[in-house]
Amino acid sequence: NAGVTQTPKFQVLKTGQSMTLQCAQDMNHEYMSWYRQDPGMGLRLIHYSVGAGITDQGEVPNGYNVSRSTTEDFPLRLLSAAPSQTSVYFCASSIRSGPRSPEAFFGQGTRLTVV
Amino acid sequence: GNSVTQMEGPVTLSEEAFLTINCTYTATGYPSLFWYVQYPGEGLQLLLKATKADDKGSNKGFEATYRKETTSFHLEKGSVQVSDSAVYFCASYTGNQFYFGTGTSLTVIP
């Protein structure tokens, strides 16, 4: 079972470069989301999607774009990388079976360093 | 608003010691509550959950009870093992969003 797959696992960017973090899930989950994890700050929501063609902003969306053209894929784009975007990024997905008890499945994470 | 506050770490315990990690939440609605565990170099994995008041989630010897009156979901384990060393995150879910605490790092020494 693949679950949630993120690529790449590690990436170093120069300031100003752009790149796309990939996320794919094979569980037919409607809900997908991106988080960044920084020391002492837990996980903060960047963007999320409740289904194909629908995206919305989370707590820290600036500097990131997303799209959801298929149920399976939810790429995160960094438009012009900045050192403040150095972080570990996690993609997650869950079934929207109701408001009370979705279990989120997480990818392995992408460790991004911007120099 | 919605938020989760959990006990600051790091926590270091000897094997077989009792573990408590405190977690409290604020919510505009009636959230579901979760504990996730993150082992080094890995993503988060669901440890246990509870969806309504007085529910007790349990897994691998860990337990947490949904206390609406104190807005708490404290994680407990009676006897920790070295293999429990990890970072533990408390989380709530409401309004299509998860809200995570800052994480508590646990190290268990033999």
Coordinates of C-alpha atoms in Angstrom, one line a residue:
Chain A
N1 CA 0.0 0.0 0.0
A2 CA 1.6 3.3 -1.1
G3 CA -0.6 5.6 0.9
V4 CA 0.7 9.2 0.5
T5 CA 3.8 9.6 -1.5
Q6 CA 5.9 12.8 -1.5
T7 CA 8.8 13.7 -3.7
P8 CA 11.5 14.7 -3.4
K9 CA 12.6 13.8 0.1
F10 CA 15.4 16.4 0.2
Q11 CA 15.9 19.6 -1.8
V12 CA 18.3 22.5 -1.7
L13 CA 17.2 25.7 -3.6
K14 CA 18.8 29.0 -4.1
T15 CA 16.9 32.1 -3.2
G16 CA 14.6 33.1 -6.0
Q17 CA 14.3 29.7 -7.6
S18 CA 11.0 28.0 -8.1
M19 CA 10.1 24.4 -7.6
T20 CA 7.2 22.0 -7.1
L21 CA 6.8 19.5 -4.3
Q22 CA 4.8 16.5 -5.5
C23 CA 2.2 14.7 -3.5
A24 CA 0.1 11.7 -4.6
Q25 CA -2.3 9.5 -2.8
D26 CA -3.9 6.2 -3.9
M27 CA -6.6 6.0 -1.3
N28 CA -9.3 8.0 -3.3
H29 CA -9.3 10.6 -0.5
E30 CA -11.2 13.8 -1.1
Y31 CA -9.3 15.9 1.3
M32 CA -5.6 16.8 0.9
S33 CA -3.5 19.3 2.6
W34 CA 0.0 20.7 2.9
Y35 CA 1.7 21.6 6.2
R36 CA 5.1 23.0 7.1
Q37 CA 6.9 21.9 10.2
D38 CA 9.2 24.3 12.0
P39 CA 11.0 23.8 15.3
G40 CA 8.8 24.9 18.2
M41 CA 5.8 25.7 16.0
G42 CA 4.3 22.3 15.3
L43 CA 2.6 21.9 11.9
R44 CA 1.0 24.8 10.2
L45 CA -1.5 24.5 7.4
I46 CA -0.4 26.1 4.1
H47 CA -3.2 25.1 1.7
Y48 CA -5.9 22.5 1.5
S49 CA -8.3 21.0 -1.0
V50 CA -11.7 19.3 -0.3
G51 CA -11.8 17.8 -3.8
A52 CA -10.6 18.1 -7.4
G53 CA -10.8 21.6 -8.6
I54 CA -11.3 23.1 -5.1
T55 CA -8.5 24.6 -3.1
D56 CA -8.3 27.0 -0.2
Q57 CA -5.8 28.8 1.9
G58 CA -4.6 27.8 5.3
E59 CA -2.7 29.6 8.0
V60 CA 0.5 30.4 6.1
P61 CA -0.3 30.5 2.3
N62 CA 2.0 33.3 1.2
G63 CA 4.7 32.3 -1.3
Y64 CA 2.9 29.0 -2.2
N65 CA 0.5 28.0 -4.9
V66 CA -1.5 24.8 -5.2
S67 CA -3.8 23.2 -7.7
R68 CA -6.0 20.0 -7.6
S69 CA -6.7 18.8 -11.2
T70 CA -7.2 15.2 -10.1
T71 CA -8.2 13.4 -6.9
E72 CA -4.8 11.7 -6.6
D73 CA -2.4 14.7 -6.9
F74 CA -1.9 17.9 -5.0
P75 CA 1.4 19.6 -5.9
L76 CA 2.7 22.6 -3.9
R77 CA 4.6 25.2 -5.8
L78 CA 7.1 27.6 -4.4
L79 CA 7.0 30.6 -6.7
S80 CA 10.3 32.4 -5.6
A81 CA 12.0 30.6 -2.8
A82 CA 13.1 32.5 0.3
P83 CA 15.3 31.4 3.2
S84 CA 12.1 31.7 5.4
Q85 CA 10.7 28.8 3.5
T86 CA 13.4 26.4 4.8
S87 CA 11.3 23.8 6.5
V88 CA 10.0 20.3 6.4
Y89 CA 6.9 20.0 4.3
F90 CA 4.2 17.3 4.9
C91 CA 1.4 16.4 2.6
A92 CA -1.7 14.7 4.2
S93 CA -4.9 13.2 2.9
S94 CA -8.1 12.0 4.5
I95 CA -11.6 10.7 3.7
R96 CA -14.4 13.3 4.2
S97 CA -16.6 10.8 5.8
G98 CA -18.1 13.3 8.1
P99 CA -17.1 16.2 10.4
R100 CA -16.1 14.1 13.3
S101 CA -13.6 11.4 12.6
P102 CA -11.3 11.7 9.6
E103 CA -8.0 10.1 10.0
A104 CA -5.2 12.0 8.3
F105 CA -2.5 10.0 6.5
F106 CA 0.8 11.7 6.1
G107 CA 3.6 11.4 3.6
Q108 CA 7.2 11.0 4.7
G109 CA 8.0 14.7 4.3
T110 CA 10.2 16.8 2.1
R111 CA 13.1 18.6 3.8
L112 CA 13.7 21.9 1.9
T113 CA 16.6 24.2 2.5
V114 CA 16.8 27.6 0.8
V115 CA 20.2 29.2 0.7
Chain B
G1 CA -10.7 30.5 17.6
N2 CA -9.3 27.0 17.3
S3 CA -6.0 26.0 18.7
V4 CA -4.2 23.2 20.6
T5 CA -1.7 23.6 23.4
Q6 CA 0.5 20.8 24.6
M7 CA 3.1 20.3 27.1
E8 CA 6.5 21.6 26.2
G9 CA 9.4 19.2 26.0
P10 CA 11.7 17.6 25.7
V11 CA 10.7 14.8 28.1
T12 CA 13.2 12.2 29.2
L13 CA 12.1 9.1 31.1
S14 CA 13.6 5.9 32.2
E15 CA 12.2 2.7 30.8
E16 CA 9.0 1.5 32.6
A17 CA 8.2 5.0 33.9
F18 CA 4.7 6.5 33.7
L19 CA 4.1 9.0 30.9
T20 CA 1.7 11.9 30.8
I21 CA 1.8 14.5 28.1
N22 CA -0.8 17.3 28.6
C23 CA -3.0 18.7 25.8
T24 CA -5.7 21.2 25.9
Y25 CA -7.8 22.7 23.1
T26 CA -9.9 25.6 22.2
A27 CA -12.6 25.2 19.6
T28 CA -15.5 27.1 18.1
G29 CA -17.3 23.9 17.4
Y30 CA -17.2 20.3 18.7
P31 CA -13.9 18.9 17.5
S32 CA -12.5 15.4 17.1
L33 CA -9.2 14.9 19.0
F34 CA -6.1 13.0 18.0
W35 CA -2.7 12.0 19.1
Y36 CA -0.1 11.5 16.3
V37 CA 3.4 10.2 16.7
Q38 CA 6.4 11.0 14.6
Y39 CA 9.5 8.8 14.6
P40 CA 12.8 10.2 13.4
G41 CA 12.9 10.9 9.7
E42 CA 9.3 9.8 9.2
G43 CA 5.9 11.4 8.7
L44 CA 3.2 11.5 11.4
Q45 CA 1.2 8.4 12.2
L46 CA -2.1 8.3 14.0
L47 CA -1.7 6.9 17.5
L48 CA -5.2 7.2 18.8
K49 CA -8.4 9.4 18.5
A50 CA -11.6 10.3 20.2
T51 CA -14.6 11.8 18.6
K52 CA -17.0 12.8 21.5
A53 CA -16.9 13.7 25.1
D54 CA -15.8 10.9 27.5
D55 CA -14.5 8.7 24.6
K56 CA -11.3 7.0 25.4
G57 CA -8.8 6.4 22.6
S58 CA -6.2 3.7 23.1
N59 CA -3.5 2.0 21.2
K60 CA -0.2 0.3 21.9
G61 CA -0.6 0.9 25.7
F62 CA -1.3 4.6 25.2
E63 CA -4.6 6.1 26.3
A64 CA -6.3 9.5 26.2
T65 CA -9.8 10.6 27.3
Y66 CA -11.8 13.4 25.7
R67 CA -12.7 15.7 28.6
K68 CA -15.1 18.4 27.4
E69 CA -15.4 20.0 30.8
T70 CA -11.7 20.7 31.0
T71 CA -11.2 20.8 27.2
S72 CA -8.3 18.4 27.6
F73 CA -7.0 15.2 25.9
H74 CA -4.0 14.2 27.9
L75 CA -1.9 11.2 26.7
E76 CA -0.8 8.6 29.2
K77 CA 1.1 5.3 29.2
G78 CA 1.7 3.2 32.3
S79 CA 5.1 1.8 31.3
V80 CA 7.2 3.4 28.5
Q81 CA 9.7 1.5 26.4
V82 CA 12.8 2.7 24.5
S83 CA 10.9 2.2 21.3
D84 CA 8.4 4.9 22.4
S85 CA 11.0 7.6 21.9
A86 CA 9.5 9.9 19.3
V87 CA 7.7 13.3 19.0
Y88 CA 4.0 13.3 20.0
F89 CA 1.5 15.8 18.5
C90 CA -1.9 16.5 19.9
A91 CA -4.4 17.7 17.2
S92 CA -8.0 18.7 16.9
Y93 CA -10.2 18.6 13.8
T94 CA -13.1 20.9 13.1
G95 CA -14.4 22.9 10.2
N96 CA -12.4 21.0 7.6
Q97 CA -9.1 21.7 9.3
F98 CA -6.6 20.0 11.6
Y99 CA -5.0 22.1 14.3
F100 CA -1.8 20.7 15.7
G101 CA 0.1 21.4 18.9
T102 CA 3.8 22.2 18.8
G103 CA 4.8 18.6 19.6
T104 CA 6.5 17.0 22.6
S105 CA 9.7 15.1 22.2
L106 CA 10.0 12.0 24.3
T107 CA 13.3 10.1 25.0
V108 CA 13.2 6.9 26.9
I109 CA 16.5 5.7 28.3
P110 CA 17.2 2.1 29.3

